[in-house]
Amino acid sequence: MVTETPDFAAHAEALHALPPLREVVGRHELAAKKALGQNFLFDLNLTGRVARAAGDLTGCDVLEIGPGPGGLTRALLLAGARKVVAVERDERALPALAEIQAAAPGRLEVVDGDALKFDPAPYLTAPVKIVANLPYNIGTELLVRWLTAPQWPPFWSSLTLMFQKEVAERIVAGPGDSGYGRLGVLAGWRTEAEIVFDISPHAFFPPPKVTSSVVRIRPREKPLAEADLSALERVTAAAFGQRRKMLRQSLKSLGVEPAPLLEAVGIDPQRRAETLSVEEFCALARAFAATRA
Ligand code: SAM
């Protein structure tokens, strides 16, 4: 089968010729809905910066969750993505996205649906990057799904995501950081995560109450230390569930005696969850899994 190579230069010209996003939102009556976490980015310089934070997109399929009127979608196509698969729950955004599809024929697939019910496998070919200005109400849930993929390395080669700054800080947090918790252990175990830059509330329409941050996450080839995912999740949930308590107390909720568990891995029972490294949590998870074997 002979497939025609897309004319990227013609697409770029047509994308640049699209009307400003503010006008698109007005014309399609896309008044932002709070329930859908709609805070749109109108500044195409900024969406370009977010797309560049994902690195080289040429030859990559990009999964975007929540394209809305398509500011970031345009930037991803202009950055040379082979194809963008954009999952949007708000049907009102579909006409605006159809205009982008017409500007870059064959390179934008719009999925009209809920990202939480979406199976990306049939839509994407490796290498896959995920780039999104996530709706704040499902952002953490989506991230946890991507981080807990049963196969590792996962189907994606990077995540470049916008979160509320407080959530971003929890993702990149390590021992001793105020935001260190279950999310930081999970992210640190399987990935390398960094905050690339912050975005002021004034860049969005309507402006959210808090600053946002762009986070870039790359999967480690192999997790930092050996551990069973479900055992690691149980141990971190118990330890951080009572984060001010000593481990000898907080780990009781595991349903096993904490003292021998901690002794087996050489961790002082008087320590608190926030002081443990990811590797120490993995050691605890292995010891806990052994008690259940
Ligand atoms: N990408 C656009 C931008 O940067 O201007 C919009 C980002 S806005 C923060 C989040 C988008 O996610 C909205 O377009 C909203 O309709 C969409 N959304 C909300 N919940 C969703 C869901 N469950 N599945 C898919 N899209 C969703």
mmCIF file of C-alpha atoms and ligand atoms in Angstrom:
data_model
loop_
_atom_site.group_PDB
_atom_site.id
_atom_site.type_symbol
_atom_site.label_atom_id
_atom_site.label_comp_id
_atom_site.label_asym_id
_atom_site.label_seq_id
_atom_site.Cartn_x
_atom_site.Cartn_y
_atom_site.Cartn_z
ATOM 1 C CA MET A 1 0.000 0.000 0.000
ATOM 2 C CA VAL A 2 1.374 3.418 -0.932
ATOM 3 C CA THR A 3 0.556 6.121 1.619
ATOM 4 C CA GLU A 4 1.023 9.741 0.733
ATOM 5 C CA THR A 5 3.533 11.667 2.863
ATOM 6 C CA PRO A 6 1.784 14.591 4.537
ATOM 7 C CA ASP A 7 2.857 18.016 3.293
ATOM 8 C CA PHE A 8 4.028 19.408 6.624
ATOM 9 C CA ALA A 9 4.925 22.822 5.145
ATOM 10 C CA ALA A 10 1.425 23.254 3.688
ATOM 11 C CA HIS A 11 -0.101 22.142 6.971
ATOM 12 C CA ALA A 12 1.996 24.678 8.883
ATOM 13 C CA GLU A 13 0.871 27.464 6.559
ATOM 14 C CA ALA A 14 -2.797 26.483 6.989
ATOM 15 C CA LEU A 15 -2.445 26.135 10.764
ATOM 16 C CA HIS A 16 -0.868 29.591 11.039
ATOM 17 C CA ALA A 17 -3.755 30.988 8.985
ATOM 18 C CA LEU A 18 -6.411 29.717 11.446
ATOM 19 C CA PRO A 19 -8.245 32.461 13.340
ATOM 20 C CA PRO A 20 -7.174 33.449 16.874
ATOM 21 C CA LEU A 21 -8.472 31.106 19.587
ATOM 22 C CA ARG A 22 -10.472 33.816 21.348
ATOM 23 C CA GLU A 23 -12.436 34.291 18.129
ATOM 24 C CA VAL A 24 -12.885 30.506 17.687
ATOM 25 C CA VAL A 25 -14.256 30.176 21.235
ATOM 26 C CA GLY A 26 -16.668 33.070 20.623
ATOM 27 C CA ARG A 27 -17.861 31.799 17.250
ATOM 28 C CA HIS A 28 -18.506 28.259 18.545
ATOM 29 C CA GLU A 29 -20.002 29.523 21.829
ATOM 30 C CA LEU A 30 -17.482 27.592 23.903
ATOM 31 C CA ALA A 31 -18.117 29.393 27.193
ATOM 32 C CA ALA A 32 -15.848 27.617 29.703
ATOM 33 C CA LYS A 33 -17.557 25.025 31.915
ATOM 34 C CA LYS A 34 -16.111 24.654 35.401
ATOM 35 C CA ALA A 35 -17.430 21.096 35.764
ATOM 36 C CA LEU A 36 -15.210 20.054 32.820
ATOM 37 C CA GLY A 37 -12.151 21.804 34.260
ATOM 38 C CA GLN A 38 -12.084 24.198 31.313
ATOM 39 C CA ASN A 39 -9.317 26.776 31.556
ATOM 40 C CA PHE A 40 -8.250 27.505 27.999
ATOM 41 C CA LEU A 41 -4.896 28.722 26.758
ATOM 42 C CA PHE A 42 -5.244 31.360 24.037
ATOM 43 C CA ASP A 43 -1.581 32.383 23.773
ATOM 44 C CA LEU A 44 -0.084 30.385 20.897
ATOM 45 C CA ASN A 45 3.462 31.313 21.964
ATOM 46 C CA LEU A 46 2.773 29.583 25.246
ATOM 47 C CA THR A 47 1.176 26.488 23.698
ATOM 48 C CA GLY A 48 4.245 26.342 21.427
ATOM 49 C CA ARG A 49 6.465 26.394 24.520
ATOM 50 C CA VAL A 50 4.512 23.513 26.062
ATOM 51 C CA ALA A 51 4.814 21.502 22.829
ATOM 52 C CA ARG A 52 8.591 22.172 22.735
ATOM 53 C CA ALA A 53 8.880 20.961 26.352
ATOM 54 C CA ALA A 54 7.901 17.521 25.021
ATOM 55 C CA GLY A 55 11.110 17.436 22.938
ATOM 56 C CA ASP A 56 11.283 16.354 19.319
ATOM 57 C CA LEU A 57 7.813 15.300 18.164
ATOM 58 C CA THR A 58 8.695 14.451 14.591
ATOM 59 C CA GLY A 59 7.963 10.803 13.913
ATOM 60 C CA CYS A 60 5.865 10.544 17.102
ATOM 61 C CA ASP A 61 2.186 9.953 17.699
ATOM 62 C CA VAL A 62 0.923 12.330 20.368
ATOM 63 C CA LEU A 63 -1.993 11.643 22.684
ATOM 64 C CA GLU A 64 -3.659 14.826 23.906
ATOM 65 C CA ILE A 65 -6.380 14.710 26.558
ATOM 66 C CA GLY A 66 -8.852 17.582 26.505
ATOM 67 C CA PRO A 67 -7.935 19.640 23.412
ATOM 68 C CA GLY A 68 -10.836 22.072 23.960
ATOM 69 C CA PRO A 69 -10.672 24.717 21.218
ATOM 70 C CA GLY A 70 -7.303 23.293 20.167
ATOM 71 C CA GLY A 71 -4.564 25.778 21.113
ATOM 72 C CA LEU A 72 -2.158 23.060 22.211
ATOM 73 C CA THR A 73 -3.353 20.783 19.395
ATOM 74 C CA ARG A 74 -2.269 23.373 16.829
ATOM 75 C CA ALA A 75 1.114 23.680 18.541
ATOM 76 C CA LEU A 76 1.658 19.902 18.553
ATOM 77 C CA LEU A 77 0.930 19.699 14.830
ATOM 78 C CA LEU A 78 3.148 22.707 14.115
ATOM 79 C CA ALA A 79 5.927 21.024 16.119
ATOM 80 C CA GLY A 80 5.834 18.199 13.578
ATOM 81 C CA ALA A 81 3.915 15.432 15.348
ATOM 82 C CA ARG A 82 3.243 12.582 12.915
ATOM 83 C CA LYS A 83 -0.292 12.323 14.268
ATOM 84 C CA VAL A 84 -2.250 13.762 17.201
ATOM 85 C CA VAL A 85 -5.019 11.746 18.835
ATOM 86 C CA ALA A 86 -7.134 14.181 20.848
ATOM 87 C CA VAL A 87 -9.759 12.922 23.319
ATOM 88 C CA GLU A 88 -12.404 15.504 24.175
ATOM 89 C CA ARG A 89 -15.543 15.061 26.214
ATOM 90 C CA ASP A 90 -17.185 18.376 25.329
ATOM 91 C CA GLU A 91 -19.005 18.038 22.012
ATOM 92 C CA ARG A 92 -19.116 21.818 21.673
ATOM 93 C CA ALA A 93 -15.376 21.736 20.888
ATOM 94 C CA LEU A 94 -15.760 19.402 17.888
ATOM 95 C CA PRO A 95 -16.422 22.097 15.205
ATOM 96 C CA ALA A 96 -13.322 24.042 16.301
ATOM 97 C CA LEU A 97 -11.260 20.843 16.146
ATOM 98 C CA ALA A 98 -12.695 20.050 12.702
ATOM 99 C CA GLU A 99 -11.144 23.315 11.452
ATOM 100 C CA ILE A 100 -7.745 22.110 12.666
ATOM 101 C CA GLN A 101 -8.307 18.722 11.015
ATOM 102 C CA ALA A 102 -8.994 20.508 7.735
ATOM 103 C CA ALA A 103 -5.742 22.486 8.064
ATOM 104 C CA ALA A 104 -3.637 19.354 8.669
ATOM 105 C CA PRO A 105 -5.445 16.571 6.797
ATOM 106 C CA GLY A 106 -4.803 13.056 8.062
ATOM 107 C CA ARG A 107 -2.826 14.144 11.115
ATOM 108 C CA LEU A 108 -5.502 14.857 13.730
ATOM 109 C CA GLU A 109 -7.848 12.188 14.998
ATOM 110 C CA VAL A 110 -10.498 13.472 17.388
ATOM 111 C CA VAL A 111 -12.094 11.023 19.801
ATOM 112 C CA ASP A 112 -15.407 12.285 21.133
ATOM 113 C CA GLY A 113 -15.507 10.760 24.615
ATOM 114 C CA ASP A 114 -14.359 10.466 28.189
ATOM 115 C CA ALA A 115 -10.602 10.055 28.669
ATOM 116 C CA LEU A 116 -11.253 7.883 31.723
ATOM 117 C CA LYS A 117 -13.003 5.324 29.507
ATOM 118 C CA PHE A 118 -10.601 5.580 26.575
ATOM 119 C CA ASP A 119 -8.330 2.720 25.504
ATOM 120 C CA PRO A 120 -5.483 4.323 23.509
ATOM 121 C CA ALA A 121 -4.019 1.068 22.145
ATOM 122 C CA PRO A 122 -5.910 0.891 18.814
ATOM 123 C CA TYR A 123 -5.219 4.541 18.001
ATOM 124 C CA LEU A 124 -1.490 4.899 18.526
ATOM 125 C CA THR A 125 1.745 3.609 17.032
ATOM 126 C CA ALA A 126 5.073 3.854 18.901
ATOM 127 C CA PRO A 127 6.807 6.099 19.692
ATOM 128 C CA VAL A 128 4.003 7.789 21.629
ATOM 129 C CA LYS A 129 4.226 10.982 23.686
ATOM 130 C CA ILE A 130 1.405 12.261 25.862
ATOM 131 C CA VAL A 131 1.032 16.040 26.050
ATOM 132 C CA ALA A 132 -1.913 17.764 27.721
ATOM 133 C CA ASN A 133 -3.312 20.670 29.650
ATOM 134 C CA LEU A 134 -5.277 18.277 31.830
ATOM 135 C CA PRO A 135 -8.683 18.998 33.322
ATOM 136 C CA TYR A 136 -7.734 19.465 36.986
ATOM 137 C CA ASN A 137 -10.511 17.171 38.268
ATOM 138 C CA ILE A 138 -9.187 14.011 36.543
ATOM 139 C CA GLY A 139 -5.506 14.932 36.101
ATOM 140 C CA THR A 140 -4.113 12.926 39.019
ATOM 141 C CA GLU A 141 -6.282 9.896 38.213
ATOM 142 C CA LEU A 142 -5.030 9.822 34.619
ATOM 143 C CA LEU A 143 -1.427 10.227 35.738
ATOM 144 C CA VAL A 144 -1.719 7.361 38.230
ATOM 145 C CA ARG A 145 -3.135 5.157 35.452
ATOM 146 C CA TRP A 146 -0.204 5.981 33.178
ATOM 147 C CA LEU A 147 2.274 5.346 36.019
ATOM 148 C CA THR A 148 0.697 2.018 37.002
ATOM 149 C CA ALA A 149 0.608 0.544 33.483
ATOM 150 C CA PRO A 150 0.909 -3.247 33.791
ATOM 151 C CA GLN A 151 3.703 -3.331 31.190
ATOM 152 C CA TRP A 152 6.950 -1.453 31.934
ATOM 153 C CA PRO A 153 8.376 0.385 30.033
ATOM 154 C CA PRO A 154 4.860 1.637 29.199
ATOM 155 C CA PHE A 155 3.310 2.460 25.808
ATOM 156 C CA TRP A 156 4.370 6.119 26.150
ATOM 157 C CA SER A 157 7.922 7.474 25.946
ATOM 158 C CA SER A 158 7.185 10.747 27.766
ATOM 159 C CA LEU A 159 4.430 12.681 29.515
ATOM 160 C CA THR A 160 4.401 16.479 29.298
ATOM 161 C CA LEU A 161 1.500 17.620 31.431
ATOM 162 C CA MET A 162 0.090 20.730 33.013
ATOM 163 C CA PHE A 163 -1.083 20.458 36.612
ATOM 164 C CA GLN A 164 -1.869 22.778 39.456
ATOM 165 C CA LYS A 165 1.556 23.681 40.894
ATOM 166 C CA GLU A 166 0.804 21.950 44.206
ATOM 167 C CA VAL A 167 0.125 18.661 42.355
ATOM 168 C CA ALA A 168 3.256 19.117 40.222
ATOM 169 C CA GLU A 169 5.311 19.533 43.398
ATOM 170 C CA ARG A 170 3.881 16.298 44.808
ATOM 171 C CA ILE A 171 4.867 14.422 41.628
ATOM 172 C CA VAL A 172 8.531 15.504 41.769
ATOM 173 C CA ALA A 173 8.839 15.441 45.600
ATOM 174 C CA GLY A 174 11.465 13.315 47.347
ATOM 175 C CA PRO A 175 12.162 12.476 51.021
ATOM 176 C CA GLY A 176 12.023 15.566 53.242
ATOM 177 C CA ASP A 177 10.026 17.656 50.732
ATOM 178 C CA SER A 178 6.710 18.866 52.121
ATOM 179 C CA GLY A 179 4.703 17.336 49.244
ATOM 180 C CA TYR A 180 6.387 13.905 49.454
ATOM 181 C CA GLY A 181 3.812 11.132 49.503
ATOM 182 C CA ARG A 182 2.379 8.210 47.539
ATOM 183 C CA LEU A 183 2.462 10.054 44.221
ATOM 184 C CA GLY A 184 6.135 11.035 44.614
ATOM 185 C CA VAL A 185 7.134 7.450 45.506
ATOM 186 C CA LEU A 186 5.239 6.008 42.535
ATOM 187 C CA ALA A 187 6.630 8.606 40.111
ATOM 188 C CA GLY A 188 10.163 8.336 41.496
ATOM 189 C CA TRP A 189 10.077 4.546 41.381
ATOM 190 C CA ARG A 190 9.206 4.181 37.708
ATOM 191 C CA THR A 191 10.102 7.544 36.163
ATOM 192 C CA GLU A 192 12.244 10.639 36.242
ATOM 193 C CA ALA A 193 9.998 13.664 36.686
ATOM 194 C CA GLU A 194 10.824 17.366 36.615
ATOM 195 C CA ILE A 195 8.969 20.670 36.655
ATOM 196 C CA VAL A 196 9.908 22.481 33.440
ATOM 197 C CA PHE A 197 8.210 25.842 34.010
ATOM 198 C CA ASP A 198 5.307 27.529 35.759
ATOM 199 C CA ILE A 199 2.367 29.232 34.078
ATOM 200 C CA SER A 200 0.612 32.199 35.663
ATOM 201 C CA PRO A 201 -3.179 31.978 36.166
ATOM 202 C CA HIS A 202 -3.495 35.038 33.881
ATOM 203 C CA ALA A 203 -2.414 32.968 30.867
ATOM 204 C CA PHE A 204 -5.701 31.006 31.053
ATOM 205 C CA PHE A 205 -9.265 31.905 30.226
ATOM 206 C CA PRO A 206 -10.946 31.959 32.662
ATOM 207 C CA PRO A 207 -7.971 32.280 35.053
ATOM 208 C CA PRO A 208 -7.828 29.500 37.677
ATOM 209 C CA LYS A 209 -7.171 30.419 41.324
ATOM 210 C CA VAL A 210 -3.666 28.955 41.384
ATOM 211 C CA THR A 211 -0.434 28.803 39.377
ATOM 212 C CA SER A 212 0.060 25.840 37.040
ATOM 213 C CA SER A 213 3.246 23.931 36.244
ATOM 214 C CA VAL A 214 4.374 21.926 33.246
ATOM 215 C CA VAL A 215 5.832 18.578 34.343
ATOM 216 C CA ARG A 216 7.935 16.337 32.120
ATOM 217 C CA ILE A 217 8.039 12.653 33.013
ATOM 218 C CA ARG A 218 10.217 10.015 31.352
ATOM 219 C CA PRO A 219 9.898 6.318 32.138
ATOM 220 C CA ARG A 220 12.932 4.603 33.603
ATOM 221 C CA GLU A 221 13.984 1.588 31.564
ATOM 222 C CA LYS A 222 13.669 -0.395 34.785
ATOM 223 C CA PRO A 223 12.075 0.810 38.044
ATOM 224 C CA LEU A 224 14.520 2.190 40.620
ATOM 225 C CA ALA A 225 14.347 -1.007 42.711
ATOM 226 C CA GLU A 226 12.505 -4.283 42.547
ATOM 227 C CA ALA A 227 9.012 -4.272 44.053
ATOM 228 C CA ASP A 228 5.556 -5.582 43.371
ATOM 229 C CA LEU A 229 3.314 -2.646 42.414
ATOM 230 C CA SER A 230 0.376 -3.634 44.609
ATOM 231 C CA ALA A 231 2.634 -4.306 47.638
ATOM 232 C CA LEU A 232 4.331 -0.931 47.121
ATOM 233 C CA GLU A 233 0.948 0.790 46.923
ATOM 234 C CA ARG A 234 -0.225 -0.939 50.128
ATOM 235 C CA VAL A 235 2.924 0.002 52.022
ATOM 236 C CA THR A 236 2.939 3.648 50.907
ATOM 237 C CA ALA A 237 -0.819 3.980 51.598
ATOM 238 C CA ALA A 238 -0.288 2.688 55.147
ATOM 239 C CA ALA A 239 2.842 4.748 55.832
ATOM 240 C CA PHE A 240 1.543 8.044 54.435
ATOM 241 C CA GLY A 241 -2.008 7.414 55.695
ATOM 242 C CA GLN A 242 -0.662 8.391 59.101
ATOM 243 C CA ARG A 243 2.328 10.416 58.002
ATOM 244 C CA ARG A 244 2.941 12.114 61.373
ATOM 245 C CA LYS A 245 3.165 8.759 63.167
ATOM 246 C CA MET A 246 6.248 6.567 63.486
ATOM 247 C CA LEU A 247 6.366 3.615 61.100
ATOM 248 C CA ARG A 248 6.018 1.135 63.966
ATOM 249 C CA GLN A 249 2.514 2.616 64.432
ATOM 250 C CA SER A 250 1.446 3.661 60.905
ATOM 251 C CA LEU A 251 2.294 0.286 59.329
ATOM 252 C CA LYS A 252 -0.096 -1.551 61.687
ATOM 253 C CA SER A 253 -2.871 -0.883 59.160
ATOM 254 C CA LEU A 254 -1.141 -3.405 56.855
ATOM 255 C CA GLY A 255 -2.491 -6.132 59.087
ATOM 256 C CA VAL A 256 0.980 -7.534 59.879
ATOM 257 C CA GLU A 257 3.264 -6.781 62.811
ATOM 258 C CA PRO A 258 5.427 -3.771 61.746
ATOM 259 C CA ALA A 259 8.447 -4.468 64.029
ATOM 260 C CA PRO A 260 9.756 -7.648 62.314
ATOM 261 C CA LEU A 261 9.026 -6.135 58.899
ATOM 262 C CA LEU A 262 11.095 -3.036 59.654
ATOM 263 C CA GLU A 263 13.835 -5.075 61.292
ATOM 264 C CA ALA A 264 14.074 -7.343 58.235
ATOM 265 C CA VAL A 265 14.954 -4.353 56.052
ATOM 266 C CA GLY A 266 17.013 -2.442 58.618
ATOM 267 C CA ILE A 267 14.702 0.559 58.973
ATOM 268 C CA ASP A 268 14.460 2.251 62.370
ATOM 269 C CA PRO A 269 10.825 1.804 63.558
ATOM 270 C CA GLN A 270 10.870 5.330 64.949
ATOM 271 C CA ARG A 271 11.247 6.894 61.501
ATOM 272 C CA ARG A 272 8.310 8.512 59.697
ATOM 273 C CA ALA A 273 7.144 7.881 56.125
ATOM 274 C CA GLU A 274 8.371 11.251 54.842
ATOM 275 C CA THR A 275 12.021 10.314 55.576
ATOM 276 C CA LEU A 276 12.086 7.049 53.590
ATOM 277 C CA SER A 277 13.692 6.921 50.154
ATOM 278 C CA VAL A 278 11.933 5.212 47.245
ATOM 279 C CA GLU A 279 14.422 2.327 47.527
ATOM 280 C CA GLU A 280 13.546 1.891 51.222
ATOM 281 C CA PHE A 281 9.840 1.769 50.362
ATOM 282 C CA CYS A 282 10.638 -0.899 47.767
ATOM 283 C CA ALA A 283 12.542 -2.947 50.375
ATOM 284 C CA LEU A 284 9.542 -2.677 52.707
ATOM 285 C CA ALA A 285 7.201 -3.715 49.873
ATOM 286 C CA ARG A 286 9.354 -6.812 49.171
ATOM 287 C CA ALA A 287 9.357 -7.746 52.868
ATOM 288 C CA PHE A 288 5.586 -7.210 53.067
ATOM 289 C CA ALA A 289 4.995 -9.298 49.918
ATOM 290 C CA ALA A 290 7.131 -12.077 51.466
ATOM 291 C CA THR A 291 4.856 -12.187 54.519
ATOM 292 C CA ARG A 292 1.893 -12.837 52.234
ATOM 293 C CA ALA A 293 3.597 -15.412 50.033
HETATM 294 N N1 SAM B 1 -6.199 21.919 25.820
HETATM 295 C C1 SAM B 1 -7.053 23.087 25.974
HETATM 296 C C2 SAM B 1 -6.208 24.298 26.262
HETATM 297 O O1 SAM B 1 -5.064 24.114 26.689
HETATM 298 O O2 SAM B 1 -6.694 25.413 26.100
HETATM 299 C C3 SAM B 1 -8.111 22.883 27.058
HETATM 300 C C4 SAM B 1 -7.582 22.469 28.412
HETATM 301 S S1 SAM B 1 -8.824 22.466 29.668
HETATM 302 C C5 SAM B 1 -7.791 22.680 31.097
HETATM 303 C C6 SAM B 1 -9.300 20.767 29.850
HETATM 304 C C7 SAM B 1 -10.059 20.147 28.696
HETATM 305 O O3 SAM B 1 -10.369 18.785 29.031
HETATM 306 C C8 SAM B 1 -11.388 20.791 28.357
HETATM 307 O O4 SAM B 1 -11.476 20.981 26.972
HETATM 308 C C9 SAM B 1 -12.457 19.782 28.830
HETATM 309 O O5 SAM B 1 -13.654 19.815 28.092
HETATM 310 C C10 SAM B 1 -11.702 18.480 28.640
HETATM 311 N N2 SAM B 1 -12.186 17.390 29.509
HETATM 312 C C11 SAM B 1 -12.680 17.462 30.761
HETATM 313 N N3 SAM B 1 -12.976 16.238 31.240
HETATM 314 C C12 SAM B 1 -12.657 15.363 30.260
HETATM 315 C C13 SAM B 1 -12.731 13.934 30.134
HETATM 316 N N4 SAM B 1 -13.177 13.173 31.147
HETATM 317 N N5 SAM B 1 -12.315 13.376 28.990
HETATM 318 C C14 SAM B 1 -11.844 14.135 27.955
HETATM 319 N N6 SAM B 1 -11.747 15.477 28.008
HETATM 320 C C15 SAM B 1 -12.145 16.086 29.139
#
